[in-house]
Amino acid sequence: MQVSMASAQGVGVANEDTVHASPTGVVVLDGLSAPKDLPMGCIHGTPWFVRQLGTSLLNLIGDNGVTLREALRAAISGVNDLHRGTCALDQDAVPASTVALIRERGDALDYLVLSDNVLVLDLGDEGIRTITDKRVEEVAGEEMHAALRGPTGTPEHAARVSALVTVQRHLRNRPGGYWVAATNPAAADEAITGTVDLAQVRQVALLTDGASRLVDSFDVLSWEQLLDLLCTEGPAALIARTRKAELADPVGERWPRFKRSDDATAAHVRFFQPSAPPSAEEHPQRGRPRLHTDRGRQ
C-alpha cells in the first residue's frame, strides 16, 4: 500500500491530532480538546497522550495474531502505565481520543473506528463505504445545540462549549453515553471493527472530523469528490481547501461549529492490485514456440 498523510493545527495552542503509518498499517487519532477553564487530571496533556497511544497502536497491530480491539485495549493499558504515578487517572477529566486504523493482513484489510473519525473505503464495483461512530452526537443534545450557536470566537461561545464538555465528560465511556480511547480499556470493546477482501479495495481515507467536514458538515463535496481530491492533489490540498471554506465563514454563521478551524488530519492509502499474467494472445512471444527462420539459407 502507498500512504500519503497531512496534519494541520486548528485554532488551539497545539495540534491534538496525530497520524502514524507502517508498511502494513495506518493509525489516525483526534484528541478531544479540553477548554482551559476546566480541570485536567493529567499533567502531560492531550498531544502527549495521542502520540503515546498512536505509537503503541502502530506497534501492536504489526502482530497479525492480535485483533484490533485487543491492540486498542493493550495500548490504552500501556499508556495508563506510563503516567498513573503522576496523574489522576480515576477522574473524568483525563485526555481522550477518537481512533481510526487499518491493517493489511495477508489477503484481508482489517479496520477499527472508535468515535467520530471517518473511514472511507473505495471498494470498486461495490462503491464507497463510510464508517464512523456518531454516538457522541446522541447525548447532551441541549448543550450541543447551544455550543453550536455562533458567533465562534466570543467569550459567550467559549462558555457554552465548556458547558458541553463538562456534561460530555460525565457521559464518556459509560453505558448510554459514548466511547473514546481514554483510561478505560473496555472502550475497545465498543469500537466498530470489520474486515474486507483486500482485492476489493482501491483506496482508503482515514479522516479526523476536522478533515471530513467538507462532506459531512459543510456539504460542499461528496465522498467521491473528496477521494478524487486526495488522489489528484493529496491530503494537504484537502486541508487547504477546508481552511479556505472555514475562512469564508469565520464566525460559523453558514456552518455552525465549535471552533472556526479544528485540527485536521487525513491519511490517504492507495492499493495496487497485482495484474493477471498476460495471455499468449496479448504477447505472442510468450506462451508459444518461437518461429526460427534463417534468411541466409535457400
CSV table of C-alpha atoms in Angstrom, one decimal:
chain,number,residue,atom,x,y,z
A,1,MET,CA,0.0,0.0,0.0
A,2,GLN,CA,1.1,3.6,-0.6
A,3,VAL,CA,0.3,6.1,2.1
A,4,SER,CA,0.2,9.9,1.9
A,5,MET,CA,-0.5,12.0,5.0
A,6,ALA,CA,-1.0,15.5,6.2
A,7,SER,CA,-2.0,17.2,9.5
A,8,ALA,CA,-2.6,20.8,10.4
A,9,GLN,CA,-3.3,22.6,13.7
A,10,GLY,CA,-6.5,24.5,14.1
A,11,VAL,CA,-7.2,27.5,16.4
A,12,GLY,CA,-5.9,25.8,19.5
A,13,VAL,CA,-2.4,26.1,21.1
A,14,ALA,CA,-1.3,22.7,19.8
A,15,ASN,CA,-2.2,20.1,17.2
A,16,GLU,CA,-4.1,17.4,19.2
A,17,ASP,CA,-4.3,15.1,16.1
A,18,THR,CA,-1.7,12.5,15.2
A,19,VAL,CA,-1.1,10.1,12.3
A,20,HIS,CA,1.2,7.1,12.1
A,21,ALA,CA,2.0,4.7,9.3
A,22,SER,CA,4.0,1.5,8.7
A,23,PRO,CA,4.2,-0.7,5.6
A,24,THR,CA,1.0,-2.5,6.6
A,25,GLY,CA,-0.9,-0.2,9.0
A,26,VAL,CA,-2.2,3.4,9.4
A,27,VAL,CA,-3.4,5.0,12.7
A,28,VAL,CA,-5.2,8.3,12.9
A,29,LEU,CA,-6.2,9.9,16.3
A,30,ASP,CA,-8.1,13.0,17.2
A,31,GLY,CA,-7.5,14.2,20.7
A,32,LEU,CA,-10.5,15.7,22.5
A,33,SER,CA,-10.0,19.3,23.3
A,34,ALA,CA,-10.1,20.4,26.9
A,35,PRO,CA,-11.1,24.0,27.5
A,36,LYS,CA,-8.6,26.0,29.6
A,37,ASP,CA,-11.2,26.8,32.2
A,38,LEU,CA,-11.9,23.1,33.0
A,39,PRO,CA,-9.8,20.9,35.3
A,40,MET,CA,-7.5,18.2,33.8
A,41,GLY,CA,-6.3,15.2,35.8
A,42,CYS,CA,-3.2,14.6,33.6
A,43,ILE,CA,-0.2,16.8,33.7
A,44,HIS,CA,1.0,15.7,30.3
A,45,GLY,CA,-1.8,17.0,28.2
A,46,THR,CA,-3.7,15.7,25.1
A,47,PRO,CA,-0.9,16.0,22.5
A,48,TRP,CA,1.3,13.8,24.6
A,49,PHE,CA,-1.5,11.3,25.1
A,50,VAL,CA,-2.3,10.9,21.4
A,51,ARG,CA,1.4,10.5,20.5
A,52,GLN,CA,1.9,7.7,23.0
A,53,LEU,CA,-1.3,6.0,22.1
A,54,GLY,CA,-0.7,6.2,18.4
A,55,THR,CA,2.9,4.9,18.6
A,56,SER,CA,1.7,2.0,20.8
A,57,LEU,CA,-1.2,1.1,18.5
A,58,LEU,CA,1.0,1.1,15.4
A,59,ASN,CA,3.4,-1.3,17.1
A,60,LEU,CA,0.7,-3.6,18.4
A,61,ILE,CA,-1.2,-4.0,15.1
A,62,GLY,CA,2.0,-5.2,13.5
A,63,ASP,CA,1.3,-8.6,15.1
A,64,ASN,CA,-1.4,-10.2,12.9
A,65,GLY,CA,-2.2,-12.6,15.7
A,66,VAL,CA,-3.6,-9.7,17.8
A,67,THR,CA,-7.1,-8.4,16.9
A,68,LEU,CA,-7.5,-4.7,16.5
A,69,ARG,CA,-9.7,-4.5,19.6
A,70,GLU,CA,-7.1,-6.4,21.6
A,71,ALA,CA,-4.5,-3.9,20.3
A,72,LEU,CA,-6.5,-0.9,21.4
A,73,ARG,CA,-7.2,-2.4,24.8
A,74,ALA,CA,-3.5,-3.1,25.3
A,75,ALA,CA,-2.5,0.4,24.0
A,76,ILE,CA,-4.8,2.1,26.5
A,77,SER,CA,-3.5,0.0,29.3
A,78,GLY,CA,0.1,0.6,28.3
A,79,VAL,CA,-0.4,4.4,28.2
A,80,ASN,CA,-2.1,4.3,31.6
A,81,ASP,CA,1.1,2.6,33.0
A,82,LEU,CA,3.2,5.5,31.7
A,83,HIS,CA,1.5,8.1,33.8
A,84,ARG,CA,-0.6,6.5,36.5
A,85,GLY,CA,2.1,7.5,39.1
A,86,THR,CA,1.9,11.2,38.2
A,87,CYS,CA,-1.7,11.8,37.1
A,88,ALA,CA,-5.2,11.3,38.5
A,89,LEU,CA,-6.5,8.7,36.0
A,90,ASP,CA,-9.6,7.9,38.0
A,91,GLN,CA,-11.2,11.3,37.1
A,92,ASP,CA,-13.4,12.2,34.2
A,93,ALA,CA,-11.0,15.0,33.3
A,94,VAL,CA,-8.4,12.9,31.5
A,95,PRO,CA,-7.1,13.1,27.9
A,96,ALA,CA,-9.1,11.2,25.4
A,97,SER,CA,-9.0,10.5,21.7
A,98,THR,CA,-11.0,9.1,18.8
A,99,VAL,CA,-9.4,6.3,16.8
A,100,ALA,CA,-9.4,5.1,13.1
A,101,LEU,CA,-7.0,2.5,11.9
A,102,ILE,CA,-6.4,-0.1,9.2
A,103,ARG,CA,-4.2,-3.1,8.9
A,104,GLU,CA,-3.2,-5.1,5.8
A,105,ARG,CA,-3.2,-8.8,6.9
A,106,GLY,CA,-2.5,-11.2,4.1
A,107,ASP,CA,-5.4,-11.0,1.6
A,108,ALA,CA,-7.5,-9.0,4.1
A,109,LEU,CA,-7.8,-5.4,5.3
A,110,ASP,CA,-8.9,-5.0,8.9
A,111,TYR,CA,-10.3,-1.8,10.2
A,112,LEU,CA,-11.4,-0.2,13.5
A,113,VAL,CA,-13.2,3.1,14.3
A,114,LEU,CA,-14.0,4.5,17.7
A,115,SER,CA,-15.9,7.7,17.9
A,116,ASP,CA,-16.3,10.3,15.1
A,117,ASN,CA,-13.2,9.8,13.0
A,118,VAL,CA,-14.3,8.8,9.5
A,119,LEU,CA,-13.0,5.8,7.5
A,120,VAL,CA,-13.8,5.9,3.8
A,121,LEU,CA,-13.4,2.7,1.8
A,122,ASP,CA,-13.4,2.7,-2.0
A,123,LEU,CA,-14.5,-0.9,-2.9
A,124,GLY,CA,-14.5,-0.5,-6.6
A,125,ASP,CA,-17.6,-2.0,-8.2
A,126,GLU,CA,-19.2,-2.3,-4.7
A,127,GLY,CA,-19.0,1.5,-4.3
A,128,ILE,CA,-17.9,3.7,-1.4
A,129,ARG,CA,-18.5,2.7,2.2
A,130,THR,CA,-18.1,5.1,5.1
A,131,ILE,CA,-17.6,4.0,8.7
A,132,THR,CA,-17.9,6.3,11.7
A,133,ASP,CA,-19.3,6.3,15.2
A,134,LYS,CA,-21.7,9.2,15.9
A,135,ARG,CA,-22.9,8.2,19.4
A,136,VAL,CA,-21.3,11.5,20.8
A,137,GLU,CA,-24.0,13.4,18.8
A,138,GLU,CA,-26.8,11.4,20.5
A,139,VAL,CA,-26.0,12.7,24.0
A,140,ALA,CA,-26.1,16.2,25.7
A,141,GLY,CA,-28.3,17.4,22.9
A,142,GLU,CA,-29.4,20.7,24.6
A,143,GLU,CA,-25.8,21.6,25.5
A,144,MET,CA,-24.6,20.7,22.0
A,145,HIS,CA,-27.2,22.8,20.3
A,146,ALA,CA,-26.2,25.8,22.5
A,147,ALA,CA,-22.5,25.2,21.8
A,148,LEU,CA,-23.1,25.3,18.0
A,149,ARG,CA,-24.7,28.7,18.2
A,150,GLY,CA,-22.4,31.4,17.0
A,151,PRO,CA,-20.6,33.5,16.7
A,152,THR,CA,-17.5,31.4,17.3
A,153,GLY,CA,-14.5,33.1,19.0
A,154,THR,CA,-16.5,35.0,21.6
A,155,PRO,CA,-16.3,34.5,25.4
A,156,GLU,CA,-20.0,33.6,25.4
A,157,HIS,CA,-19.5,30.9,22.8
A,158,ALA,CA,-16.4,29.6,24.7
A,159,ALA,CA,-18.5,29.3,27.8
A,160,ARG,CA,-21.2,27.3,26.0
A,161,VAL,CA,-18.5,24.9,24.7
A,162,SER,CA,-17.1,24.4,28.2
A,163,ALA,CA,-20.6,23.6,29.5
A,164,LEU,CA,-20.9,21.0,26.7
A,165,VAL,CA,-17.6,19.4,27.5
A,166,THR,CA,-18.5,19.3,31.2
A,167,VAL,CA,-21.6,17.3,30.5
A,168,GLN,CA,-19.8,15.1,27.9
A,169,ARG,CA,-17.1,14.1,30.4
A,170,HIS,CA,-19.7,12.6,32.7
A,171,LEU,CA,-21.0,10.5,29.8
A,172,ARG,CA,-17.8,9.2,28.3
A,173,ASN,CA,-17.2,5.5,28.4
A,174,ARG,CA,-20.4,4.8,30.2
A,175,PRO,CA,-23.4,2.7,29.0
A,176,GLY,CA,-25.9,5.1,27.5
A,177,GLY,CA,-23.2,7.6,26.7
A,178,TYR,CA,-20.4,7.4,24.1
A,179,TRP,CA,-17.0,5.8,23.9
A,180,VAL,CA,-13.5,7.1,23.3
A,181,ALA,CA,-9.9,6.0,24.0
A,182,ALA,CA,-9.1,7.4,27.4
A,183,THR,CA,-8.2,5.4,30.5
A,184,ASN,CA,-10.8,2.6,30.4
A,185,PRO,CA,-9.5,-0.3,28.2
A,186,ALA,CA,-13.1,-1.6,28.0
A,187,ALA,CA,-13.7,1.2,25.4
A,188,ALA,CA,-12.0,-1.0,22.9
A,189,ASP,CA,-14.9,-3.4,23.0
A,190,GLU,CA,-17.2,-0.6,21.8
A,191,ALA,CA,-15.2,0.1,18.7
A,192,ILE,CA,-16.6,-0.6,15.2
A,193,THR,CA,-14.5,-3.3,13.5
A,194,GLY,CA,-14.6,-5.2,10.3
A,195,THR,CA,-12.6,-6.9,7.6
A,196,VAL,CA,-12.8,-6.6,3.8
A,197,ASP,CA,-11.2,-8.6,1.0
A,198,LEU,CA,-8.0,-6.7,0.1
A,199,ALA,CA,-8.6,-7.4,-3.6
A,200,GLN,CA,-11.7,-5.3,-3.5
A,201,VAL,CA,-10.0,-2.2,-2.0
A,202,ARG,CA,-8.8,0.5,-4.3
A,203,GLN,CA,-8.2,3.3,-1.8
A,204,VAL,CA,-8.9,4.3,1.8
A,205,ALA,CA,-9.1,7.6,3.6
A,206,LEU,CA,-8.8,8.0,7.3
A,207,LEU,CA,-10.0,11.4,8.5
A,208,THR,CA,-10.4,13.3,11.7
A,209,ASP,CA,-13.6,15.3,11.9
A,210,GLY,CA,-11.6,18.5,11.0
A,211,ALA,CA,-10.7,16.9,7.7
A,212,SER,CA,-14.1,15.3,6.9
A,213,ARG,CA,-16.2,18.5,7.4
A,214,LEU,CA,-16.3,19.5,3.7
A,215,VAL,CA,-18.5,16.5,3.2
A,216,ASP,CA,-20.3,15.7,6.5
A,217,SER,CA,-20.7,19.2,7.9
A,218,PHE,CA,-20.4,21.7,5.1
A,219,ASP,CA,-21.9,19.6,2.3
A,220,VAL,CA,-19.7,21.1,-0.4
A,221,LEU,CA,-18.1,17.8,-1.5
A,222,SER,CA,-19.3,14.3,-1.9
A,223,TRP,CA,-17.2,11.4,-0.6
A,224,GLU,CA,-16.4,10.5,-4.2
A,225,GLN,CA,-15.1,14.1,-4.8
A,226,LEU,CA,-13.1,14.0,-1.6
A,227,LEU,CA,-11.4,10.8,-2.7
A,228,ASP,CA,-10.7,12.3,-6.1
A,229,LEU,CA,-9.1,15.3,-4.5
A,230,LEU,CA,-6.9,13.1,-2.3
A,231,CYS,CA,-5.9,11.1,-5.4
A,232,THR,CA,-5.1,14.1,-7.6
A,233,GLU,CA,-3.7,16.7,-5.1
A,234,GLY,CA,-3.2,14.9,-1.8
A,235,PRO,CA,-4.2,15.3,1.9
A,236,ALA,CA,-2.5,18.7,2.2
A,237,ALA,CA,-4.7,20.0,-0.5
A,238,LEU,CA,-7.9,18.7,1.2
A,239,ILE,CA,-6.9,20.5,4.4
A,240,ALA,CA,-6.1,23.7,2.5
A,241,ARG,CA,-9.5,23.6,0.8
A,242,THR,CA,-11.1,23.1,4.2
A,243,ARG,CA,-9.3,26.1,5.6
A,244,LYS,CA,-10.5,28.2,2.7
A,245,ALA,CA,-14.1,27.3,3.4
A,246,GLU,CA,-13.7,28.0,7.1
A,247,LEU,CA,-12.2,31.4,6.4
A,248,ALA,CA,-15.2,32.2,4.2
A,249,ASP,CA,-17.5,31.7,7.2
A,250,PRO,CA,-15.3,32.7,10.2
A,251,VAL,CA,-18.0,33.0,12.8
A,252,GLY,CA,-19.9,29.9,12.0
A,253,GLU,CA,-23.0,31.6,10.5
A,254,ARG,CA,-23.3,29.3,7.5
A,255,TRP,CA,-21.7,26.2,9.0
A,256,PRO,CA,-22.2,26.2,12.8
A,257,ARG,CA,-19.3,24.6,14.6
A,258,PHE,CA,-17.5,24.5,17.9
A,259,LYS,CA,-14.4,26.4,16.7
A,260,ARG,CA,-13.6,28.3,13.5
A,261,SER,CA,-10.9,25.8,12.5
A,262,ASP,CA,-10.4,22.4,14.0
A,263,ASP,CA,-7.2,20.3,13.9
A,264,ALA,CA,-7.4,18.4,10.6
A,265,THR,CA,-5.6,15.2,9.7
A,266,ALA,CA,-6.0,13.0,6.6
A,267,ALA,CA,-4.3,9.8,5.5
A,268,HIS,CA,-4.9,8.5,2.0
A,269,VAL,CA,-4.0,4.9,1.2
A,270,ARG,CA,-3.8,3.5,-2.3
A,271,PHE,CA,-3.7,-0.2,-3.1
A,272,PHE,CA,-2.2,-1.5,-6.3
A,273,GLN,CA,-3.6,-5.0,-7.1
A,274,PRO,CA,-1.3,-7.3,-9.0
A,275,SER,CA,-2.1,-7.7,-12.6
A,276,ALA,CA,-3.1,-11.0,-14.1
A,277,PRO,CA,-0.3,-12.6,-16.2
A,278,PRO,CA,-0.6,-11.7,-19.8
A,279,SER,CA,-2.1,-14.2,-22.2
A,280,ALA,CA,-0.5,-15.7,-25.2
A,281,GLU,CA,-2.8,-13.6,-27.4
A,282,GLU,CA,-1.7,-10.4,-25.7
A,283,HIS,CA,2.0,-11.3,-26.0
A,284,PRO,CA,2.6,-13.6,-29.0
A,285,GLN,CA,6.3,-14.0,-27.9
A,286,ARG,CA,5.1,-15.7,-24.7
A,287,GLY,CA,3.3,-19.0,-24.3
A,288,ARG,CA,4.0,-20.4,-27.7
A,289,PRO,CA,7.1,-21.6,-29.6
A,290,ARG,CA,9.2,-19.0,-31.3
A,291,LEU,CA,9.4,-19.5,-35.1
A,292,HIS,CA,13.0,-19.6,-36.1
A,293,THR,CA,14.0,-18.5,-39.6
A,294,ASP,CA,17.3,-18.5,-41.4
A,295,ARG,CA,17.1,-16.0,-44.2
A,296,GLY,CA,20.6,-16.9,-45.3
A,297,ARG,CA,19.5,-20.4,-46.4
A,298,GLN,CA,17.5,-21.2,-49.6
